[in-house]
Amino acid sequence: MSSQRPSAWYAVPAFAFFALFAALPMVLVIYLSFTAWDGLGTPQLNGGENWSRLLDDSEARASVWRTLLLMVMSWLVQTPIALLVGVWAAGKQRSRAVLSSIFFLPLLLSTAAIALLWQALLEPNFGAFVGGPLFLGDPDIALYTVVLVISWQFIPFHTLLYQGAARAVPPSLYEAATLDGATRVGKFLHITLPQLRYTIVTSSVLMLVGSLTTFDTVLILTNGGPGTATRILPLHMYITGFSGFEMGYASAIAVVLVVLGTALSIAVMRWSGFRSMSSQQEGS
Amino acid sequence: MKSRPNWPAGLFALAWLAFILGPLIYLVTVSLRTRSEYLGKSAWAVPDALTLDNYVTVLTGGFGQYLLNNVIVTVATVGIVVLIAVPAAYAVVRNTGPFVQRGFTLILMGLAIPAQATIIPVYLMITRMQLYDTLTAIILPTAAFALPVAMLVLTNSLRDVPRELYEAQSIDGAGPLRVLVSLVLPLARPAIMTVVVYTSLNAWNGFLFPLVLTQSESSRVLTLGLWDFQGQFGTNVPALLAAVTLSVLPIFAVYLIGRRFLLSGLTAGFGK
């Protein structure tokens, strides 16, 4: 007697739901990128007008560069700190357990709450750094301030990943190295780092995709300003569509965002062996 | 063999503590200051008196409505996701037919879709469905974009269930529905908890869908309400920070109760 298996109907509600509210919009956004639409009337096909305009749009190009800069900067700041704090917090001492539960606190705040908090903190006249640099008002440093706020929000999460992974490193490796007279730095470089390589990949993927799609932090903190100093791609799309009422053109920008996101995912999968990692994880 | 204390690392950890805790202390202390003191004294000065007036201002200013809306959106989103993702994950693991497997591949591709990129078509669809400015408008896309991760976590957990368990149930004469209820649900409980935590955090903190798909005060959620307070209170930063503090309290309470679940839920499926 062959065992009775669930029919395809069990999957239909989830598939239909996803198809309607996630997959169909993906197709629609491509269609809309070939239309002129102000958000109220009916979208009218206008050929490749949005696309030829996009090719000449230096502001869109600049926002792509800002987005890439934000991704690289966020990765460079967050990865070493999260790695070091995570490995440190993996120790068994009680003080470390207490401190790591404090390190975790920013994860409880919504992005909106964090952006508002930092905006008040960095406010030039009444904030905590009166007389200091114009963190959000100086076009030369505003984007770095955004990186700072993103790091405050997300390093705690990545610290958790590294803390969990560092705890899973077999203690016997360290014991053997100690017998061989390895220094603390040597043990970190030759045991901890190699053992954490898959976690570094996972964390980096989440970080890069996260900063590619950063939106509410920047909208609230600077609204893309001063000038256009922090106008990254998702924000450029939002402002074009919902403040400038050029939904068709904004859709073309959205397609660029999808292409970037997909290219990023594919690149990371290929280059990091993410697939082989997931098969190693099975049963762990 | 005991190792000697690691002073540089300890100092680094303390510096990190100041960086994490500093803004949080600022948040709470400013929210307890009077407005005149905020405007008149340095942020570092010891306050003459603390006040809860800012909290009263916020609580009488529509905060309850925002909170209620947030709870409705979160509960409904989690409900939909669990209700449709669990049977679907069961089908993906046990039904090898092409329809189910191709659909699953499509959903996994959704992991790479940035939700922002779909906001314009979602706006078009929601307005055409006459759902604009309702809580339903927020719930539907939020749930759809939670499905890829939910399906990934659930199928990973159900694949670990030995085939013999399913077969033993069938030999006992159990139909697929009974297997779902008496085998899949109990075994997938940790994975379902992960999905609940992940989905509810996302729904609770959602910003873009509410921003674009709602408009009036009665359908505003907490995150947008906070942003709105900023305009409403102008330079009344203590009141704004009181609102921010109040918005954290519900999650903080959940965290104190379910610390373990929250931590394992946040890292499950990502960490090794």
Short mmCIF file of N, CA, C and O in Angstrom, two decimals, chain A residues 1 3-8 10 14-15 17-18 20-21 25-26 28-29 37 39 41 81 85 88 99 101-104 108-110 113 116-121 126-128 152 155 157 165 178 184 202 213 215-216 219-220 237-238 242 247 250-251 254 258 265 281, chain B residues 1 4 6 9 12-13 16-17 19-21 23 26 38-39 43-44 84 87-88 90 94-95 100 103-104 112-114 116-121 124-125 128 140 143-145 147-148 170 175-177 205 207-208 211-212 227 230 248 251-252 255 259 263 266 270-271:
data_model
loop_
_atom_site.label_atom_id
_atom_site.label_comp_id
_atom_site.label_asym_id
_atom_site.label_seq_id
_atom_site.Cartn_x
_atom_site.Cartn_y
_atom_site.Cartn_z
N MET A 1 0.85 -1.19 0.00
CA MET A 1 0.00 0.00 0.00
C MET A 1 0.88 1.24 0.00
O MET A 1 1.74 1.42 0.86
N SER A 3 1.75 5.07 0.63
CA SER A 3 1.27 6.01 1.64
C SER A 3 0.52 7.15 0.96
O SER A 3 0.84 7.55 -0.15
N GLN A 4 -0.45 7.66 1.67
CA GLN A 4 -1.27 8.73 1.13
C GLN A 4 -0.56 10.06 1.27
O GLN A 4 -0.14 10.42 2.37
N ARG A 5 -0.42 10.77 0.17
CA ARG A 5 0.29 12.04 0.22
C ARG A 5 -0.68 13.21 0.08
O ARG A 5 -1.75 13.04 -0.51
N PRO A 6 -0.33 14.36 0.63
CA PRO A 6 -1.23 15.51 0.52
C PRO A 6 -1.36 15.96 -0.93
O PRO A 6 -0.38 15.91 -1.68
N SER A 7 -2.54 16.36 -1.33
CA SER A 7 -2.74 16.82 -2.69
C SER A 7 -2.16 18.22 -2.85
O SER A 7 -1.85 18.90 -1.87
N ALA A 8 -2.01 18.62 -4.11
CA ALA A 8 -1.45 19.94 -4.40
C ALA A 8 -2.32 21.05 -3.81
O ALA A 8 -1.84 22.17 -3.60
N TYR A 10 -3.16 21.57 -0.93
CA TYR A 10 -2.64 22.08 0.34
C TYR A 10 -1.73 23.30 0.11
O TYR A 10 -1.53 24.11 1.00
N ALA A 14 -1.28 29.30 -0.36
CA ALA A 14 -0.02 30.03 -0.22
C ALA A 14 0.50 30.48 -1.57
O ALA A 14 0.92 31.63 -1.74
N PHE A 15 0.45 29.57 -2.57
CA PHE A 15 0.96 29.93 -3.89
C PHE A 15 0.13 31.06 -4.50
O PHE A 15 0.68 32.01 -5.07
N PHE A 17 -1.67 33.30 -3.00
CA PHE A 17 -1.43 34.53 -2.25
C PHE A 17 -0.13 35.19 -2.67
O PHE A 17 -0.07 36.39 -2.94
N PHE A 18 0.91 34.38 -2.77
CA PHE A 18 2.21 34.90 -3.17
C PHE A 18 2.17 35.41 -4.62
O PHE A 18 2.70 36.47 -4.93
N LEU A 20 -0.36 36.54 -6.27
CA LEU A 20 -1.15 37.76 -6.42
C LEU A 20 -0.43 38.99 -5.87
O LEU A 20 -0.37 40.02 -6.53
N PHE A 21 0.14 38.88 -4.67
CA PHE A 21 0.64 40.09 -4.01
C PHE A 21 2.16 40.26 -4.06
O PHE A 21 2.68 41.25 -3.59
N PRO A 25 2.94 41.76 -8.86
CA PRO A 25 3.54 43.10 -8.84
C PRO A 25 4.90 43.15 -9.54
O PRO A 25 5.23 44.16 -10.17
N MET A 26 5.67 42.05 -9.47
CA MET A 26 6.96 42.03 -10.15
C MET A 26 6.79 42.16 -11.66
O MET A 26 7.59 42.80 -12.34
N LEU A 28 4.03 43.41 -13.09
CA LEU A 28 3.39 44.71 -13.32
C LEU A 28 4.40 45.85 -13.32
O LEU A 28 4.24 46.82 -14.07
N VAL A 29 5.42 45.75 -12.48
CA VAL A 29 6.36 46.86 -12.38
C VAL A 29 7.12 47.01 -13.70
O VAL A 29 7.44 48.12 -14.13
N TRP A 37 2.25 57.45 -15.92
CA TRP A 37 1.14 57.33 -14.96
C TRP A 37 1.39 58.28 -13.81
O TRP A 37 2.48 58.30 -13.23
N GLY A 39 -0.38 58.24 -11.02
CA GLY A 39 -0.81 57.65 -9.76
C GLY A 39 -2.32 57.71 -9.57
O GLY A 39 -2.87 57.04 -8.72
N GLY A 41 -4.88 58.57 -12.60
CA GLY A 41 -5.57 58.14 -13.80
C GLY A 41 -5.18 56.73 -14.19
O GLY A 41 -4.81 55.91 -13.36
N ILE A 81 33.22 44.73 13.64
CA ILE A 81 32.73 44.97 15.01
C ILE A 81 31.83 43.82 15.46
O ILE A 81 32.00 43.27 16.56
N VAL A 85 32.78 41.57 18.67
CA VAL A 85 31.88 41.58 19.83
C VAL A 85 31.24 40.20 19.99
O VAL A 85 31.12 39.68 21.11
N TRP A 88 33.75 37.75 21.39
CA TRP A 88 33.98 38.07 22.80
C TRP A 88 32.81 37.62 23.66
O TRP A 88 32.98 37.02 24.72
N LEU A 99 26.25 41.64 29.64
CA LEU A 99 26.54 42.66 28.64
C LEU A 99 25.91 42.31 27.30
O LEU A 99 25.35 43.18 26.64
N SER A 101 23.21 40.79 26.70
CA SER A 101 21.77 41.07 26.64
C SER A 101 21.52 42.58 26.51
O SER A 101 20.50 42.99 25.96
N ILE A 102 22.47 43.40 26.97
CA ILE A 102 22.33 44.85 26.73
C ILE A 102 22.66 45.19 25.28
O ILE A 102 21.97 45.98 24.64
N PHE A 103 23.70 44.55 24.75
CA PHE A 103 24.07 44.77 23.35
C PHE A 103 22.89 44.51 22.41
O PHE A 103 22.81 45.06 21.33
N PHE A 104 22.00 43.62 22.85
CA PHE A 104 20.90 43.16 22.02
C PHE A 104 19.77 44.20 21.92
O PHE A 104 18.97 44.16 20.97
N LEU A 108 15.13 45.74 19.60
CA LEU A 108 13.74 45.84 20.03
C LEU A 108 13.07 47.11 19.49
O LEU A 108 11.87 47.26 19.56
N LEU A 109 13.87 48.05 18.95
CA LEU A 109 13.31 49.30 18.46
C LEU A 109 13.00 49.18 16.96
O LEU A 109 13.79 48.61 16.22
N SER A 110 11.88 49.75 16.55
CA SER A 110 11.58 49.76 15.12
C SER A 110 12.53 50.74 14.42
O SER A 110 13.11 51.62 15.06
N ALA A 113 11.56 54.27 15.05
CA ALA A 113 11.93 54.73 16.39
C ALA A 113 13.41 55.07 16.43
O ALA A 113 13.82 56.09 17.00
N LEU A 116 14.19 58.35 14.56
CA LEU A 116 13.75 59.53 15.30
C LEU A 116 14.66 59.79 16.49
O LEU A 116 15.01 60.93 16.79
N LEU A 117 15.05 58.71 17.18
CA LEU A 117 15.96 58.84 18.33
C LEU A 117 17.28 59.48 17.90
O LEU A 117 17.75 60.44 18.52
N TRP A 118 17.88 58.99 16.82
CA TRP A 118 19.17 59.51 16.39
C TRP A 118 19.04 60.92 15.85
O TRP A 118 19.96 61.72 15.97
N GLN A 119 17.91 61.21 15.25
CA GLN A 119 17.72 62.56 14.76
C GLN A 119 17.72 63.55 15.92
O GLN A 119 18.35 64.61 15.85
N ALA A 120 17.06 63.16 17.03
CA ALA A 120 17.06 64.04 18.20
C ALA A 120 18.45 64.11 18.81
O ALA A 120 18.92 65.18 19.21
N LEU A 121 19.11 62.98 18.87
CA LEU A 121 20.45 62.91 19.48
C LEU A 121 21.45 63.78 18.74
O LEU A 121 22.32 64.41 19.34
N PHE A 126 20.08 71.38 20.17
CA PHE A 126 19.66 70.91 21.49
C PHE A 126 20.05 69.46 21.75
O PHE A 126 19.75 68.91 22.79
N GLY A 127 20.70 68.82 20.78
CA GLY A 127 21.02 67.40 20.92
C GLY A 127 22.18 67.15 21.86
O GLY A 127 22.54 68.02 22.67
N ALA A 128 22.79 65.98 21.74
CA ALA A 128 23.85 65.59 22.67
C ALA A 128 25.21 66.10 22.23
O ALA A 128 26.17 66.02 22.98
N TRP A 152 24.37 50.98 14.35
CA TRP A 152 23.82 50.89 15.71
C TRP A 152 22.63 49.94 15.71
O TRP A 152 22.46 49.13 16.62
N ILE A 155 24.23 45.96 13.96
CA ILE A 155 25.34 45.17 14.50
C ILE A 155 24.87 44.19 15.58
O ILE A 155 25.31 43.05 15.59
N PHE A 157 22.23 42.41 15.79
CA PHE A 157 21.73 41.17 15.19
C PHE A 157 22.89 40.30 14.70
O PHE A 157 22.94 39.09 14.96
N ALA A 165 27.59 31.20 16.56
CA ALA A 165 28.53 30.40 15.78
C ALA A 165 29.82 30.15 16.55
O ALA A 165 30.38 29.05 16.52
N THR A 178 46.45 25.62 22.27
CA THR A 178 47.09 26.11 23.49
C THR A 178 48.31 25.24 23.82
O THR A 178 49.37 25.75 24.19
N ARG A 184 46.79 34.25 21.70
CA ARG A 184 45.36 34.51 21.59
C ARG A 184 45.01 35.00 20.18
O ARG A 184 44.04 34.54 19.57
N THR A 202 26.78 34.27 5.52
CA THR A 202 25.36 34.51 5.82
C THR A 202 25.14 35.95 6.27
O THR A 202 24.27 36.66 5.76
N THR A 213 18.33 47.83 0.43
CA THR A 213 16.92 48.18 0.53
C THR A 213 16.64 49.13 1.70
O THR A 213 15.49 49.29 2.09
N PHE A 215 15.54 52.13 3.56
CA PHE A 215 14.58 53.12 3.09
C PHE A 215 14.09 54.02 4.22
O PHE A 215 14.34 55.23 4.22
N ASP A 216 13.42 53.43 5.22
CA ASP A 216 12.78 54.28 6.24
C ASP A 216 13.81 55.05 7.07
O ASP A 216 13.55 56.19 7.45
N LEU A 219 14.69 58.06 4.91
CA LEU A 219 13.52 58.93 4.73
C LEU A 219 13.30 59.80 5.97
O LEU A 219 13.10 61.01 5.88
N ILE A 220 13.37 59.17 7.16
CA ILE A 220 13.10 59.92 8.38
C ILE A 220 14.29 60.79 8.78
O ILE A 220 14.13 61.96 9.14
N MET A 237 13.45 56.38 -5.92
CA MET A 237 12.25 55.81 -6.52
C MET A 237 10.99 56.32 -5.82
O MET A 237 10.04 56.77 -6.46
N TYR A 238 11.01 56.30 -4.49
CA TYR A 238 9.84 56.72 -3.72
C TYR A 238 9.50 58.18 -3.99
O TYR A 238 8.35 58.54 -4.25
N PHE A 242 5.98 58.98 -5.56
CA PHE A 242 4.90 59.40 -4.66
C PHE A 242 4.94 60.88 -4.30
O PHE A 242 3.98 61.40 -3.76
N MET A 247 4.83 57.86 -11.64
CA MET A 247 4.85 56.45 -11.26
C MET A 247 5.51 55.58 -12.32
O MET A 247 6.14 54.58 -12.01
N ALA A 250 9.22 56.09 -12.02
CA ALA A 250 9.65 55.45 -10.77
C ALA A 250 9.67 53.93 -10.92
O ALA A 250 10.52 53.26 -10.31
N SER A 251 8.76 53.37 -11.73
CA SER A 251 8.75 51.92 -11.95
C SER A 251 10.02 51.47 -12.64
O SER A 251 10.55 50.39 -12.35
N ALA A 254 12.51 51.22 -10.11
CA ALA A 254 12.26 50.03 -9.31
C ALA A 254 12.83 48.78 -9.98
O ALA A 254 13.36 47.89 -9.32
N VAL A 258 15.42 45.90 -8.63
CA VAL A 258 15.26 44.44 -8.69
C VAL A 258 16.49 43.80 -9.33
O VAL A 258 17.01 42.79 -8.84
N SER A 265 22.28 38.74 -5.20
CA SER A 265 22.01 37.41 -4.66
C SER A 265 22.75 36.34 -5.46
O SER A 265 23.37 35.44 -4.90
N GLN A 281 24.59 22.29 6.34
CA GLN A 281 23.85 22.63 7.54
C GLN A 281 22.80 21.59 7.87
O GLN A 281 22.36 21.50 8.99
N MET B 1 43.23 24.36 31.80
CA MET B 1 44.22 25.44 31.75
C MET B 1 43.50 26.79 31.64
O MET B 1 42.77 27.05 30.70
N ARG B 4 44.71 33.98 30.96
CA ARG B 4 44.71 35.25 31.70
C ARG B 4 43.67 36.19 31.10
O ARG B 4 43.25 36.01 29.96
N ASN B 6 41.63 39.06 29.27
CA ASN B 6 41.90 39.68 27.97
C ASN B 6 41.53 41.17 28.06
O ASN B 6 40.42 41.57 27.72
N ALA B 9 40.27 43.32 24.90
CA ALA B 9 38.91 42.92 24.51
C ALA B 9 37.88 43.46 25.50
O ALA B 9 36.81 43.92 25.12
N PHE B 12 37.37 47.15 24.86
CA PHE B 12 36.59 47.29 23.63
C PHE B 12 35.11 47.02 23.91
O PHE B 12 34.23 47.76 23.48
N ALA B 13 34.83 46.00 24.70
CA ALA B 13 33.44 45.66 25.03
C ALA B 13 32.79 46.78 25.82
O ALA B 13 31.61 47.10 25.60
N TRP B 16 31.99 49.58 23.50
CA TRP B 16 30.81 49.19 22.73
C TRP B 16 29.54 49.36 23.57
O TRP B 16 28.51 49.82 23.07
N LEU B 17 29.64 49.03 24.86
CA LEU B 17 28.51 49.19 25.76
C LEU B 17 28.05 50.65 25.78
O LEU B 17 26.86 50.94 25.70
N PHE B 19 28.46 52.89 23.45
CA PHE B 19 27.88 53.23 22.17
C PHE B 19 26.44 52.72 22.06
O PHE B 19 25.56 53.39 21.52
N ILE B 20 26.19 51.52 22.56
CA ILE B 20 24.84 50.96 22.49
C ILE B 20 23.92 51.63 23.51
O ILE B 20 22.79 52.01 23.21
N LEU B 21 24.43 51.79 24.73
CA LEU B 21 23.57 52.24 25.81
C LEU B 21 23.36 53.76 25.81
O LEU B 21 22.30 54.23 26.19
N PRO B 23 22.72 56.19 23.49
CA PRO B 23 21.49 56.69 22.87
C PRO B 23 20.23 56.26 23.62
O PRO B 23 19.27 57.03 23.72
N TYR B 26 19.89 58.45 26.62
CA TYR B 26 19.45 59.75 26.13
C TYR B 26 17.94 59.72 25.87
O TYR B 26 17.20 60.61 26.27
N TYR B 38 14.68 71.06 28.41
CA TYR B 38 15.31 70.53 27.20
C TYR B 38 15.89 71.66 26.36
O TYR B 38 16.99 71.57 25.84
N LEU B 39 15.11 72.75 26.25
CA LEU B 39 15.56 73.86 25.40
C LEU B 39 16.62 74.71 26.09
O LEU B 39 17.44 75.34 25.44
N ALA B 43 22.27 68.72 27.10
CA ALA B 43 21.77 67.35 27.23
C ALA B 43 22.50 66.60 28.34
O ALA B 43 21.99 65.63 28.88
N TRP B 44 23.69 67.07 28.69
CA TRP B 44 24.50 66.35 29.67
C TRP B 44 24.24 66.84 31.09
O TRP B 44 24.66 66.20 32.05
N ILE B 84 -1.62 29.50 5.99
CA ILE B 84 -1.42 29.01 4.62
C ILE B 84 -0.03 28.42 4.40
O ILE B 84 0.14 27.58 3.53
N PRO B 87 0.34 24.20 5.78
CA PRO B 87 -0.09 23.15 4.84
C PRO B 87 0.75 23.15 3.56
O PRO B 87 1.05 22.08 3.02
N ALA B 88 1.15 24.34 3.10
CA ALA B 88 1.94 24.41 1.86
C ALA B 88 3.30 23.74 2.06
O ALA B 88 3.77 23.00 1.19
N TYR B 90 3.98 21.41 4.14
CA TYR B 90 3.70 19.96 4.22
C TYR B 90 3.58 19.38 2.81
O TYR B 90 4.18 18.34 2.49
N ARG B 94 6.03 16.57 1.00
CA ARG B 94 5.46 15.24 0.76
C ARG B 94 4.89 15.04 -0.64
O ARG B 94 4.61 13.91 -1.03
N ASN B 95 4.65 16.12 -1.37
CA ASN B 95 4.05 15.97 -2.70
C ASN B 95 5.11 16.34 -3.74
O ASN B 95 5.55 17.49 -3.82
N VAL B 100 3.51 21.60 -7.34
CA VAL B 100 3.95 22.01 -6.01
C VAL B 100 5.42 22.42 -6.04
O VAL B 100 5.81 23.45 -5.48
N GLY B 103 5.98 25.75 -7.90
CA GLY B 103 5.46 26.85 -7.08
C GLY B 103 6.42 27.19 -5.95
O GLY B 103 6.66 28.36 -5.65
N PHE B 104 7.00 26.16 -5.36
CA PHE B 104 7.93 26.37 -4.26
C PHE B 104 9.18 27.12 -4.75
O PHE B 104 9.66 28.05 -4.09
N ALA B 112 14.77 37.05 -3.01
CA ALA B 112 15.65 38.09 -3.57
C ALA B 112 14.90 39.35 -3.99
O ALA B 112 15.51 40.32 -4.39
N ILE B 113 13.56 39.32 -3.91
CA ILE B 113 12.80 40.50 -4.34
C ILE B 113 12.79 41.55 -3.24
O ILE B 113 12.30 41.29 -2.15
N PRO B 114 13.32 42.74 -3.50
CA PRO B 114 13.15 43.79 -2.50
C PRO B 114 11.71 44.30 -2.52
O PRO B 114 11.20 44.66 -3.59
N GLN B 116 10.43 46.94 -1.66
CA GLN B 116 10.27 48.32 -2.15
C GLN B 116 10.01 48.38 -3.64
O GLN B 116 9.29 49.24 -4.12
N ALA B 117 10.65 47.47 -4.37
CA ALA B 117 10.58 47.53 -5.82
C ALA B 117 9.16 47.26 -6.32
O ALA B 117 8.81 47.62 -7.43
N THR B 118 8.32 46.65 -5.49
CA THR B 118 6.97 46.31 -5.93
C THR B 118 5.93 47.31 -5.42
O THR B 118 4.74 47.13 -5.66
N ILE B 119 6.38 48.35 -4.75
CA ILE B 119 5.42 49.20 -4.04
C ILE B 119 4.48 49.92 -5.00
O ILE B 119 3.30 50.08 -4.70
N ILE B 120 4.97 50.29 -6.18
CA ILE B 120 4.10 51.02 -7.11
C ILE B 120 2.99 50.11 -7.67
O ILE B 120 1.82 50.47 -7.58
N PRO B 121 3.33 48.92 -8.20
CA PRO B 121 2.23 48.03 -8.61
C PRO B 121 1.32 47.62 -7.46
O PRO B 121 0.10 47.50 -7.65
N LEU B 124 -1.07 50.33 -7.05
CA LEU B 124 -2.06 50.27 -8.14
C LEU B 124 -3.11 49.21 -7.85
O LEU B 124 -4.32 49.46 -7.94
N MET B 125 -2.66 48.01 -7.46
CA MET B 125 -3.60 46.91 -7.21
C MET B 125 -4.52 47.22 -6.04
O MET B 125 -5.73 46.98 -6.10
N ARG B 128 -7.14 49.77 -6.97
CA ARG B 128 -8.14 49.17 -7.86
C ARG B 128 -9.04 48.18 -7.14
O ARG B 128 -10.18 47.97 -7.52
N LEU B 140 -2.29 42.40 3.54
CA LEU B 140 -2.13 41.48 2.41
C LEU B 140 -0.69 41.45 1.87
O LEU B 140 -0.08 40.37 1.83
N ALA B 143 1.90 40.05 4.46
CA ALA B 143 1.86 38.59 4.59
C ALA B 143 2.52 37.93 3.38
O ALA B 143 3.28 36.97 3.51
N ALA B 144 2.25 38.46 2.17
CA ALA B 144 2.82 37.85 0.97
C ALA B 144 4.35 37.88 1.01
O ALA B 144 5.00 36.89 0.65
N PHE B 145 4.92 38.99 1.47
CA PHE B 145 6.37 39.08 1.49
C PHE B 145 7.00 38.35 2.67
O PHE B 145 8.21 38.16 2.72
N LEU B 147 6.01 35.25 3.22
CA LEU B 147 5.90 33.83 2.84
C LEU B 147 7.23 33.16 2.47
O LEU B 147 7.46 32.02 2.90
N PRO B 148 8.12 33.80 1.68
CA PRO B 148 9.35 33.09 1.31
C PRO B 148 10.15 32.59 2.51
O PRO B 148 10.51 31.40 2.56
N SER B 170 0.15 6.68 7.78
CA SER B 170 -0.72 6.26 6.68
C SER B 170 -1.18 4.83 6.85
O SER B 170 -2.32 4.49 6.57
N GLY B 175 -5.57 10.02 6.98
CA GLY B 175 -5.54 10.80 5.75
C GLY B 175 -4.57 11.95 5.91
O GLY B 175 -4.10 12.21 7.01
N PRO B 176 -4.28 12.66 4.79
CA PRO B 176 -3.32 13.77 4.85
C PRO B 176 -3.70 14.82 5.90
O PRO B 176 -2.83 15.37 6.56
N LEU B 177 -4.99 15.09 6.05
CA LEU B 177 -5.40 16.13 6.99
C LEU B 177 -5.04 15.73 8.42
O LEU B 177 -4.57 16.53 9.21
N ASN B 205 6.98 46.31 12.81
CA ASN B 205 7.85 47.42 12.46
C ASN B 205 7.62 47.93 11.04
O ASN B 205 8.35 48.81 10.59
N PHE B 207 6.85 49.74 7.67
CA PHE B 207 6.82 51.19 7.45
C PHE B 207 6.34 51.54 6.05
O PHE B 207 5.43 52.34 5.86
N LEU B 208 6.94 50.90 5.04
CA LEU B 208 6.68 51.31 3.67
C LEU B 208 5.24 51.03 3.24
O LEU B 208 4.57 51.92 2.69
N LEU B 211 2.92 53.38 4.87
CA LEU B 211 3.17 54.74 4.38
C LEU B 211 2.45 54.98 3.06
O LEU B 211 1.84 56.02 2.84
N VAL B 212 2.53 53.99 2.16
CA VAL B 212 2.01 54.19 0.81
C VAL B 212 0.54 53.80 0.70
O VAL B 212 -0.19 54.35 -0.12
N TRP B 227 6.25 58.94 13.32
CA TRP B 227 6.73 59.91 12.34
C TRP B 227 5.82 61.13 12.32
O TRP B 227 6.26 62.27 12.23
N GLN B 230 6.24 63.60 15.04
CA GLN B 230 7.34 64.51 14.80
C GLN B 230 6.82 65.81 14.21
O GLN B 230 7.23 66.89 14.61
N VAL B 248 8.37 51.27 22.17
CA VAL B 248 9.28 50.14 22.43
C VAL B 248 8.72 49.23 23.52
O VAL B 248 8.96 48.02 23.52
N ILE B 251 7.11 45.66 22.80
CA ILE B 251 8.09 44.66 22.36
C ILE B 251 9.00 44.28 23.52
O ILE B 251 9.37 43.12 23.69
N PHE B 252 9.34 45.28 24.34
CA PHE B 252 10.21 45.01 25.48
C PHE B 252 9.52 44.04 26.44
O PHE B 252 10.15 43.11 26.96
N TYR B 255 9.66 40.72 25.01
CA TYR B 255 11.03 40.23 25.10
C TYR B 255 11.29 39.65 26.49
O TYR B 255 11.88 38.57 26.64
N ARG B 259 12.03 35.72 26.10
CA ARG B 259 13.38 36.03 25.68
C ARG B 259 13.98 34.91 24.84
O ARG B 259 14.55 35.12 23.78
N LEU B 263 15.08 35.20 20.87
CA LEU B 263 16.48 35.08 20.44
C LEU B 263 16.66 33.93 19.46
O LEU B 263 17.29 34.08 18.43
N LEU B 266 15.04 34.83 16.17
CA LEU B 266 15.77 35.80 15.37
C LEU B 266 16.94 35.18 14.63
O LEU B 266 17.28 35.59 13.54
N PHE B 270 19.47 31.21 10.19
CA PHE B 270 20.56 32.04 9.68
C PHE B 270 21.91 31.58 10.26
O PHE B 270 22.85 31.35 9.53
N GLY B 271 21.96 31.44 11.57
CA GLY B 271 23.21 31.08 12.21
C GLY B 271 23.52 29.61 12.05
O GLY B 271 22.64 28.81 11.78
#
